[in-house]
Short mmCIF file of C-alpha atoms and ligand atoms in Angstrom, two decimals:
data_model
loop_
_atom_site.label_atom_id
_atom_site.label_comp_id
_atom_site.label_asym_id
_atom_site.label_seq_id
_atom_site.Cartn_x
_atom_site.Cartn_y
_atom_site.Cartn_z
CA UNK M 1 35.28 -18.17 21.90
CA UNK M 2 32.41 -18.66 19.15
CA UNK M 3 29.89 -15.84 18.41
CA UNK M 4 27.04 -17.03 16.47
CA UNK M 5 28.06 -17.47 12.98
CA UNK M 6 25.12 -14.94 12.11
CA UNK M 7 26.82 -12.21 13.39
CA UNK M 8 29.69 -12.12 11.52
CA UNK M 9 28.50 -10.13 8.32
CA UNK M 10 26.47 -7.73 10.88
CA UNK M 11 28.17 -4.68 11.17
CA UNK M 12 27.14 -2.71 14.72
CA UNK M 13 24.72 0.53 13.67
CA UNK M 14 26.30 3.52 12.29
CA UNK M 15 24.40 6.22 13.63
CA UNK M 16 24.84 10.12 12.26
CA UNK M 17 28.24 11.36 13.09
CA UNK M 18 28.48 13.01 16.72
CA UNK M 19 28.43 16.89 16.82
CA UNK M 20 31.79 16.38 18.76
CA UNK M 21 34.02 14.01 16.73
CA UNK M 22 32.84 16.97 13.90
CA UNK M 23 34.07 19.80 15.77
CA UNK M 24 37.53 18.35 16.44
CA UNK M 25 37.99 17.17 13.14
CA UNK M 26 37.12 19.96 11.05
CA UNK M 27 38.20 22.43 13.64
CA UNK M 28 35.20 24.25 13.57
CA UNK M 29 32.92 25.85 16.37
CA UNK M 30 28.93 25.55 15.00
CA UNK M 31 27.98 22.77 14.00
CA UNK M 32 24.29 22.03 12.82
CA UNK M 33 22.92 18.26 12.96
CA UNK M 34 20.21 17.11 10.72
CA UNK M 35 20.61 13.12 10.53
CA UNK M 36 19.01 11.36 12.76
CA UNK M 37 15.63 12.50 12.61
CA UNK M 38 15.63 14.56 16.45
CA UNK M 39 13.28 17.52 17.10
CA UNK M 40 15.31 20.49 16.20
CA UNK M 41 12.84 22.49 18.89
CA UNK M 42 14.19 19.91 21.39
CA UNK M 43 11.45 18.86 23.93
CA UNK M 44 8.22 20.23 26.27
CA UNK M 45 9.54 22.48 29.09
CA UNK M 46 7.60 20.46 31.27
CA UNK M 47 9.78 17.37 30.31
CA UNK M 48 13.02 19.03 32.26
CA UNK M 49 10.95 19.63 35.57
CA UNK M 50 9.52 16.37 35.71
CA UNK M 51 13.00 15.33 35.26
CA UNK M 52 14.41 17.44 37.92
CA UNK M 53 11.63 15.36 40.61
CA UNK M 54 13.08 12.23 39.53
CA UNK M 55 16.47 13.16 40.50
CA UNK M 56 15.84 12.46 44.04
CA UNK M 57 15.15 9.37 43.23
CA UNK M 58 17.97 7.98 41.59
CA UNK M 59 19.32 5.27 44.17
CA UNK M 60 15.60 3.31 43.42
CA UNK M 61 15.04 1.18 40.32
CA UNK M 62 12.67 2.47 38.17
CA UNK M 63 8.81 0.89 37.97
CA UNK M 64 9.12 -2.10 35.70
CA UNK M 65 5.52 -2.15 34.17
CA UNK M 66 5.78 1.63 33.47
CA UNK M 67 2.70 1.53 35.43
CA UNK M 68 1.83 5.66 35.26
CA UNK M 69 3.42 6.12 31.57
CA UNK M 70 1.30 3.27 30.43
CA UNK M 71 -2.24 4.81 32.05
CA UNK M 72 -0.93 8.02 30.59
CA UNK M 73 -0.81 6.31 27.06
CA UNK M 74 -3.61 4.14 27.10
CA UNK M 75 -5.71 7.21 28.02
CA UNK M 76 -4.37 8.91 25.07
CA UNK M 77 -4.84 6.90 22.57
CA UNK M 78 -7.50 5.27 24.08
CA UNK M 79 -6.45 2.13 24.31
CA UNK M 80 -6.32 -0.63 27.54
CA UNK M 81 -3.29 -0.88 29.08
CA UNK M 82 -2.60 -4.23 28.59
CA UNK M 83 -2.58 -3.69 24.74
CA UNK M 84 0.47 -1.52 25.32
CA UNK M 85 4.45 -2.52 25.94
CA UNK M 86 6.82 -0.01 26.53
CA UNK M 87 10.36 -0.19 25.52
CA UNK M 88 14.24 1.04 25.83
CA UNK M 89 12.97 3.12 22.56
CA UNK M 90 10.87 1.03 19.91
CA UNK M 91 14.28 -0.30 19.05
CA UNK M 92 13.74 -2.82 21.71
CA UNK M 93 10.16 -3.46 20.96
CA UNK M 94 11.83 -4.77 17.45
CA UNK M 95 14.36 -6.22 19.27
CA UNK M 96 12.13 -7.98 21.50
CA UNK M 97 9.71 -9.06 18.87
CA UNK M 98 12.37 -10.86 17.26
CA UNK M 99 13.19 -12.57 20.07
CA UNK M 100 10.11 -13.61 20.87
CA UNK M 101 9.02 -15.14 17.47
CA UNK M 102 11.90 -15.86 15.13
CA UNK M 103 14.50 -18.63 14.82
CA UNK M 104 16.20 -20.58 11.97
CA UNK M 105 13.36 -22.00 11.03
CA UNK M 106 11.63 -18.92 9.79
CA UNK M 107 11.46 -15.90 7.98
CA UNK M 108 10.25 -12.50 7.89
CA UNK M 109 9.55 -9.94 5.11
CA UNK M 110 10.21 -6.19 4.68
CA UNK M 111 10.78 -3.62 1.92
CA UNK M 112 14.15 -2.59 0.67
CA UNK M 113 15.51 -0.09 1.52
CA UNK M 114 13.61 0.55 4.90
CA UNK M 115 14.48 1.03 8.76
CA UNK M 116 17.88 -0.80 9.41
CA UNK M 117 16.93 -2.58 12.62
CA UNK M 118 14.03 -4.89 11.62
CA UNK M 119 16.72 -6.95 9.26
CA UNK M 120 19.41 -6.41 11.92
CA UNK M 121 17.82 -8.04 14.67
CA UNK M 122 16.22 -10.63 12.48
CA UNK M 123 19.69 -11.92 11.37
CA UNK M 124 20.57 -12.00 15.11
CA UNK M 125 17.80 -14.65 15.53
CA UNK M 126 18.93 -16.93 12.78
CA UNK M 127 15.81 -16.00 10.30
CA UNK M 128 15.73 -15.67 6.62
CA UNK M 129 15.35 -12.36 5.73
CA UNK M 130 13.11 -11.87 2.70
CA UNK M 131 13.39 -8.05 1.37
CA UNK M 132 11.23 -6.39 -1.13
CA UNK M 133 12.37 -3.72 -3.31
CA UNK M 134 10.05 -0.18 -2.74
CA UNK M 135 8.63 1.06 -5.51
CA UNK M 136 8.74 4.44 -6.85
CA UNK M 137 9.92 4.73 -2.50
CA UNK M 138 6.69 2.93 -1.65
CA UNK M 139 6.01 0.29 -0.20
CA UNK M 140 5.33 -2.95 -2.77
CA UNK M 141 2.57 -4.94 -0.32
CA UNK M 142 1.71 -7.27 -2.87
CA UNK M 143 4.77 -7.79 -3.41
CA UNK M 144 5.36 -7.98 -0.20
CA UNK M 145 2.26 -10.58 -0.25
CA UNK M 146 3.95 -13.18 -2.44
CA UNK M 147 7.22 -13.49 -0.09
CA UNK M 148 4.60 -14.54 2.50
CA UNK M 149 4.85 -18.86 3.33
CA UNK M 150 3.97 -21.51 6.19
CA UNK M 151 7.69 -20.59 7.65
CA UNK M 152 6.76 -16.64 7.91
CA UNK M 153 6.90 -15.13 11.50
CA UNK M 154 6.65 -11.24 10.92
CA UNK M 155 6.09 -8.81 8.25
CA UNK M 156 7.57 -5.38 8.33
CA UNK M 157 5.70 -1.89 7.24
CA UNK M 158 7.50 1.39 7.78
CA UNK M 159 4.92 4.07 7.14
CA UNK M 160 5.99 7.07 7.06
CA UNK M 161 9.06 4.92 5.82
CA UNK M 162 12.57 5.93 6.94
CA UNK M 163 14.55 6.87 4.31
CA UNK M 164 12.31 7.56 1.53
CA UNK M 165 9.76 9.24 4.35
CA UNK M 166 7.08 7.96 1.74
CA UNK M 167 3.50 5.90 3.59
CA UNK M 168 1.25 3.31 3.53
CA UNK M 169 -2.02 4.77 2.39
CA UNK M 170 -5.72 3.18 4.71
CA UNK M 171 -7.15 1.29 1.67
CA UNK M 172 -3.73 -0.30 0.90
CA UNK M 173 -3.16 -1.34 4.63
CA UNK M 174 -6.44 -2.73 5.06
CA UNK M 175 -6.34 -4.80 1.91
CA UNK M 176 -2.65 -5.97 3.04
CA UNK M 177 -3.93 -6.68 6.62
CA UNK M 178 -7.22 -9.00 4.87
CA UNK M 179 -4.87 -11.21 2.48
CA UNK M 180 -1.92 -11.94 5.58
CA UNK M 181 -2.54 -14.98 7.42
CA UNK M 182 -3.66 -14.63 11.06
CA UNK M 183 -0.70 -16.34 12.04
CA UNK M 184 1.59 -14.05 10.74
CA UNK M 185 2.30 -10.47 13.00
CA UNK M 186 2.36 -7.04 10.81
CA UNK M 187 4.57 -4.91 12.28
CA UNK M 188 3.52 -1.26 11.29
CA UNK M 189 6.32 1.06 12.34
CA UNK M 190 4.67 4.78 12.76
CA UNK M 191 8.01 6.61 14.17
CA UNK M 192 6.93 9.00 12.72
CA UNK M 193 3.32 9.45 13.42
CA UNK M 194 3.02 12.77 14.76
CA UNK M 195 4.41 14.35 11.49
CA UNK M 196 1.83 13.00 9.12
CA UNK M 197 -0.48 14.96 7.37
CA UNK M 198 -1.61 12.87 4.37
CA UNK M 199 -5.60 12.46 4.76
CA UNK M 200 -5.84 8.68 4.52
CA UNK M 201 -3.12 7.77 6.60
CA UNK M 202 -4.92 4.95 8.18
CA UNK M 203 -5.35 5.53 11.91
CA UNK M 204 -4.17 1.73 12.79
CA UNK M 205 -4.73 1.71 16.45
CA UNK M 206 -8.41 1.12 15.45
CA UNK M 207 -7.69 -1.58 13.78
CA UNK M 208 -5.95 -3.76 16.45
CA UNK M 209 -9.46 -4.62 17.57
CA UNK M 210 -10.11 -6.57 13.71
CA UNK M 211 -7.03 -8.12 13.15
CA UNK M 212 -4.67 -9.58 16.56
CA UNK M 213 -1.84 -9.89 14.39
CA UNK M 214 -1.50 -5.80 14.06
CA UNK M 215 1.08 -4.81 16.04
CA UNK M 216 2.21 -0.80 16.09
CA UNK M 217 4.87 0.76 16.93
CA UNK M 218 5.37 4.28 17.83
CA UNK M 219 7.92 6.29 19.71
CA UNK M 220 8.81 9.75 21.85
CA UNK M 221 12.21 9.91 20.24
CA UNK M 222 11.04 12.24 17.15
CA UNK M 223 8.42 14.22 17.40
CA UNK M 224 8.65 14.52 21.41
CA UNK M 225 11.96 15.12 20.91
CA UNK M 226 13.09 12.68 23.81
CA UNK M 227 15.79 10.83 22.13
CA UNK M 228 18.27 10.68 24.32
CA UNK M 229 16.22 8.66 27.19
CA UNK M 230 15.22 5.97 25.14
CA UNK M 231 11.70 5.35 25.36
CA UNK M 232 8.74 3.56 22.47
CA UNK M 233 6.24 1.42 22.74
CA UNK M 234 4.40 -1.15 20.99
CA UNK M 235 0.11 -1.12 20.64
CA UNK M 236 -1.07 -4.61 19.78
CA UNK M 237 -3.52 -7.54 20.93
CA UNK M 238 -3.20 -7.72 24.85
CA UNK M 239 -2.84 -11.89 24.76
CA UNK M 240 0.02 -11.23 21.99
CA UNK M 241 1.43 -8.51 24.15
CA UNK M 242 1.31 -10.88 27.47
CA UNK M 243 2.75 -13.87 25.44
CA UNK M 244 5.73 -11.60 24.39
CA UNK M 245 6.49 -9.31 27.45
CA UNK M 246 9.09 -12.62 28.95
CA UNK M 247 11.13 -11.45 26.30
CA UNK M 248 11.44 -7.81 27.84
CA UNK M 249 14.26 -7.14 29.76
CA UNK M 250 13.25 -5.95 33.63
CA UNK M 251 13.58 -2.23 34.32
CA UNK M 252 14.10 -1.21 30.30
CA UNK M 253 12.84 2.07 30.31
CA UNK M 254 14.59 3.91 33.06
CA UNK M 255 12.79 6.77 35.98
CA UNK M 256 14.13 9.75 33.29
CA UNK M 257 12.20 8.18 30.52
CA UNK M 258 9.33 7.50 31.82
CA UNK M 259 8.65 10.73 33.93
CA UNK M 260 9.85 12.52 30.63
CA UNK M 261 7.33 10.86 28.85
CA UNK M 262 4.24 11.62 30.98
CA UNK M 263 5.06 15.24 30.94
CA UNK M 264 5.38 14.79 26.99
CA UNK M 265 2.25 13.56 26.26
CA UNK M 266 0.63 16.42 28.77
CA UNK M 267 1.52 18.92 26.04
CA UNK M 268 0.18 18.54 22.52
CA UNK M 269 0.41 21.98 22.07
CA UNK M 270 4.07 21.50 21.75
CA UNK M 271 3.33 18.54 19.43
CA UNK M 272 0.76 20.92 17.40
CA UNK M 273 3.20 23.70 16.80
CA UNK M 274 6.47 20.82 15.95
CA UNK M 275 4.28 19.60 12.99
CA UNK M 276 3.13 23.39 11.56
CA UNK M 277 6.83 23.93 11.84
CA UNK M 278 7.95 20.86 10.27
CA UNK M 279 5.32 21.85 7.39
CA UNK M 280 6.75 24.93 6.63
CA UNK M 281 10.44 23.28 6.62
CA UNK M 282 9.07 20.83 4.43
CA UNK M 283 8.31 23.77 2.37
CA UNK M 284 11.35 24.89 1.99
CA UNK M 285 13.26 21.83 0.88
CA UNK M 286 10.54 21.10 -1.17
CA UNK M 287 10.93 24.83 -3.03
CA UNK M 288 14.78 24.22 -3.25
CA UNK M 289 14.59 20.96 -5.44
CA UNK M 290 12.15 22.22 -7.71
CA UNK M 291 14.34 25.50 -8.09
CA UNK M 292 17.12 23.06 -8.74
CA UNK M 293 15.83 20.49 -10.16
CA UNK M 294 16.23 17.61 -7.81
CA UNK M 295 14.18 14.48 -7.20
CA UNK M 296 12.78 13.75 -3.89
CA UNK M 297 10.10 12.26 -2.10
CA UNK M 298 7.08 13.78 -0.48
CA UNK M 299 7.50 13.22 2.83
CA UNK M 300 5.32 12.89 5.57
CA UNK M 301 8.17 12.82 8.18
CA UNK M 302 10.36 15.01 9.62
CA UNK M 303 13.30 14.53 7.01
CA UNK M 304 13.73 14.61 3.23
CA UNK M 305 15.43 11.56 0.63
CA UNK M 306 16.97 14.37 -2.06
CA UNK M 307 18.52 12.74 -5.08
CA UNK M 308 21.75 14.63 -6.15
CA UNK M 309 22.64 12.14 -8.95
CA UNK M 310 26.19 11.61 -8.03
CA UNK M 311 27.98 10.27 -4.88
CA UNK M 312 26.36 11.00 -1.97
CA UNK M 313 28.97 10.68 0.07
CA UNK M 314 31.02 13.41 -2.05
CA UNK M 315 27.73 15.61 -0.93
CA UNK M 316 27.51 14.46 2.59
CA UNK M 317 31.82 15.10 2.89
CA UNK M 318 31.22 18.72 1.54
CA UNK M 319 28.35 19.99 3.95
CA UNK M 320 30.41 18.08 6.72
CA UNK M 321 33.40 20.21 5.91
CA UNK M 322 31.31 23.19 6.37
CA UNK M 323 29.51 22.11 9.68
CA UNK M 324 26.38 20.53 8.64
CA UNK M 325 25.72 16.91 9.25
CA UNK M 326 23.17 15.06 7.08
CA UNK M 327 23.26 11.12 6.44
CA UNK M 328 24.48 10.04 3.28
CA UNK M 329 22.23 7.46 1.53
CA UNK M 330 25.55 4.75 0.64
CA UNK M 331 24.44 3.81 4.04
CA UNK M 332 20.50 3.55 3.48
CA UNK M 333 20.45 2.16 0.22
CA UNK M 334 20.09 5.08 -1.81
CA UNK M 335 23.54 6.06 -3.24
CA UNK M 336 23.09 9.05 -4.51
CA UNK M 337 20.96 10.65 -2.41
CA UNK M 338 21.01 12.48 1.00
CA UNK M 339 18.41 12.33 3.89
CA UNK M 340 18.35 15.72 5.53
CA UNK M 341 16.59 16.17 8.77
CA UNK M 342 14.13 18.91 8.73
CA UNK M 343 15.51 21.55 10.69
CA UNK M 344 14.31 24.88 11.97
CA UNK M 345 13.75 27.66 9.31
CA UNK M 346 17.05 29.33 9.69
CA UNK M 347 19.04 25.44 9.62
CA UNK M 348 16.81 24.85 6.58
CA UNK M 349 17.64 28.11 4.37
CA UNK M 350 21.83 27.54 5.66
CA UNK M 351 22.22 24.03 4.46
CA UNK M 352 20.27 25.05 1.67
CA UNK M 353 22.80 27.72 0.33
CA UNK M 354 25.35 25.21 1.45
CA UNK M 355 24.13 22.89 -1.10
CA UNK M 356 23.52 25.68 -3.67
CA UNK M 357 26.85 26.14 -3.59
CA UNK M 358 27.69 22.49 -4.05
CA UNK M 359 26.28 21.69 -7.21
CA UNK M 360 26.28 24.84 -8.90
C1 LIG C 401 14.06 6.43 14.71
C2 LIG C 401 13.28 5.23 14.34
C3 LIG C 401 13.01 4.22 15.25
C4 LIG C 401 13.72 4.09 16.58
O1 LIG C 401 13.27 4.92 17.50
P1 LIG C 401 13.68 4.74 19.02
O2 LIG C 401 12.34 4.79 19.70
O3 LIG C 401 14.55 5.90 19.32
O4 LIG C 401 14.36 3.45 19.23
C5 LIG C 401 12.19 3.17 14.88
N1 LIG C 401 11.70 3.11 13.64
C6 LIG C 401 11.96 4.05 12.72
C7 LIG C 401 11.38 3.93 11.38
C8 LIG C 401 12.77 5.13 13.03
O5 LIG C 401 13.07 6.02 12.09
#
């Protein structure tokens, strides 16, 4: 048999080590997680008793248009429903985008080092993949800019950006958005939205209104701490959104997800109290690399890019040893430094010490 020659030099994601694997290998009992970005507070209690209804109702396929999360969203952010498409996480909205408009004929444009999947599923498609260095962990959009030809099909804009958790500010967007063609779709990935605090973080959704070829993405695996049932969505033109939903697979966000989701959104007070938190953790990795005299980037996400200025993996093995898992930047592009998930205050201070004890 004859996979598509593309694939060949893809290797399949490498996600943060299980908790599992970690206990068994290291033989130990605790183990704290702070690499993939998941709300250490977990979710909404409401989430678990909408799930619990939905359990009687696991023989039916789920609705296919999403038809009460998507009234449930489009009333929140105040939005029509047909400028929304909801996904198996926003992984799939990516996923699907590239389906939907790339081939070998064309290319798309993103910053280096950013979110692994936009280049991932681009390759899968047969585009060129035209990457732009970040600079000083920003974004370079003019940069960016010049990449831009006739054979262009999508560019790319993490913001908050995973790794360097570093954003787009609203002037720099909206002179970005004037200078791209029409004919070319900005993808503006806001994982993690709910986490921002920066004052002029543009509020895009307004802006799909001006420019049809905005397209945002957003997601309740962070801060609604619904990871594990696999549900995003996409905010973007409705006619763009009809002309791409083909490329959606039927049924993609399952009963779990959905119901989950509604019950999410019902409490922001949950959301509210996740970001004060996330503040105050913020705070204390922030404290810790002044006292020690690391680089890092402000973030406006829920994790922190910490430059140790050696290995990172010779970091990452030694707080693995000792229970904590982080993800070492050798896989993110950033070699010697560490992305730590913000955790709760306690998590924070241990790995802290952990890492006190590291390089001292
Ligand atoms: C985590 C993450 C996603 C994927 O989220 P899912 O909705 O779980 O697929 C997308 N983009 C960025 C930048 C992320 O960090």
């Amino acid at each position: 048999m004859q996979i598509k020659n593309q694939l060949l030099d893809l290797k399949p994601y490498q996600p943060g080590k299980p908790i599992e694997e970690v206990k068994k290998e290291y033989k130990l009992t605790k183990i704290v997680k702070l690499a993939s970005n998941e709300n250490p507070y977990g979710s909404s209690p409401l989430v678990k008793l909408a799930i619990q209804q939905e359990l009687e109702q696991l023989a039916l396929y789920p609705d296919g248009y999403s038809a009460t999360l998507r009234d449930k969203l489009a009333k929140h952010l105040n939005v029509a429903e047909n400028e929304l498409i909801i996904g198996n996480g926003s992984d799939e909205i990516i996923q699907i985008i590239c389906r939907a408009l790339l081939n070998n004929q064309s290319n798309t444009v993103m910053a280096t080092p950013t979110f692994s999947q936009y280049r991932h599923n681009a390759v899968i498609e047969g585009a060129e993949i035209r990457e732009v260095p970040l600079i000083n962990g920003n974004h370079d959009l003019i940069g960016m800019l010049h990449q831009i030809d006739e054979n262009t099909k999508i560019v790319w804009v993490c913001s908050p950006n995973n790794p360097t958790g570093t954003y787009v500010d609203r002037n720099s967007l909206l002179r970005f958005l004037e200078k791209v063609p029409t004919s070319v779709l900005v993808v503006v990935d806001e994982a993690y939205y709910e986490y921002v605090t920066a004052e002029d973080f543009p509020q895009t959704i307004s802006l799909i209104n001006n420019y049809p070829n905005l397209m945002i993405l957003r997601t309740f695996s962070k801060a609604y701490g619904l990871a594990s049932l696999r549900v995003g969505f996409g905010i973007g033109n409705a006619e763009f959104i009809k002309n791409i939903e083909p490329a959606r697979a039927p049924f993609n966000t399952n009963r779990f997800a959905q119901a989950a989701a509604v019950a999410a959104i019902e409490d922001q007070d949950f959301i509210e109290k996740c970001l004060q938190l996330n503040i105050k953790g913020l705070q204390q990795f922030y404290h810790f690399c002044e006292e020690c005299k690391l680089s890092y980037y402000p973030s406006e996400a829920n994790f922190i890019l910490i430059d140790f200025k050696r290995d990172s993996d010779e970091v990452f093995q030694a707080l693995l040893e000792k229970g904590y898992i982080v993800r070492s930047g050798n896989a993110l592009g950033f070699p010697t430094h560490l992305r730590i998930t913000i955790g709760t205050e306690q998590q924070n201070q241990e790995i802290i010490e952990r890492l006190k004890e590291f390089i001292h």
